[in-house]
Amino acid sequence: MPVPMSPDVLLLWSLVAAHAAGLGTLLGRWPWFAKNAVGWATAAAAGLMLGIGYVLLDTGQHLAPAPTLLGALLGLGLVRLADGGRRRAGRGGRGPRGEWHHRLSSPPATDAGEILASALHSAVEGIAIGAAAASGVPLAQFLLITFGFHNISEGAVLGTLLAERGMKRSAAMGVSARCRRCCPGSSARRSARCST
């Protein structure tokens, strides 16, 4: 049986990963940190998370098959709802013909909406980190490093949007890091539940 990560070590690693978002906000300020670099960082982190998802599904199937399957189906449904809710612009749409618009997965129009969306997103990441921590230290460390890199790109996007709307760069860095702090609390609670 794998040894779960201790809650204090998990919290420390999670806080480091969360504060990587502030670094992303700082990097997003310079022209050399181009938009395509953010895209590549996000794509790389998404690929790593997909791989980790398979490992967690395999582990979950051995521990509790029914809840694991239900969780996977619920996750698929939510992703379909968010990303499948796209419509083609053009006739009756707002954009030029051929352009895709998202209904549910597009960023909210207000600063408060963007901050809330980022915080809710990180809470779900925290649950995944907690489940990984209960599965063993190496998996938890790998997932936390992956989320740290992912948070850099997310911090760059959120921080740049907030700065473009008039928020000071230092304040945007703080907001980006605080939004990601939902992750450590969720991860510690999930780890405690999974390991008992």
mmCIF file of C-alpha atoms in Angstrom, residues 39-51 145-151:
data_model
loop_
_atom_site.group_PDB
_atom_site.id
_atom_site.type_symbol
_atom_site.label_atom_id
_atom_site.label_comp_id
_atom_site.label_asym_id
_atom_site.label_seq_id
_atom_site.Cartn_x
_atom_site.Cartn_y
_atom_site.Cartn_z
ATOM 1 C CA GLY A 39 -0.479 28.432 -24.913
ATOM 2 C CA TRP A 40 2.357 25.901 -24.993
ATOM 3 C CA ALA A 41 2.651 25.937 -21.189
ATOM 4 C CA THR A 42 -1.078 25.348 -20.836
ATOM 5 C CA ALA A 43 -1.059 22.576 -23.441
ATOM 6 C CA ALA A 44 1.892 20.832 -21.780
ATOM 7 C CA ALA A 45 0.249 21.008 -18.364
ATOM 8 C CA ALA A 46 -3.045 19.749 -19.811
ATOM 9 C CA GLY A 47 -1.261 16.759 -21.346
ATOM 10 C CA LEU A 48 0.459 15.960 -18.060
ATOM 11 C CA MET A 49 -2.840 16.269 -16.194
ATOM 12 C CA LEU A 50 -4.511 13.921 -18.663
ATOM 13 C CA GLY A 51 -1.789 11.347 -18.008
ATOM 14 C CA ILE A 145 4.873 20.224 -9.976
ATOM 15 C CA THR A 146 2.548 19.937 -12.985
ATOM 16 C CA PHE A 147 -0.005 22.271 -11.399
ATOM 17 C CA GLY A 148 2.792 24.687 -10.482
ATOM 18 C CA PHE A 149 3.786 25.020 -14.147
ATOM 19 C CA HIS A 150 0.129 25.197 -15.140
ATOM 20 C CA ASN A 151 -0.455 27.968 -12.580
#
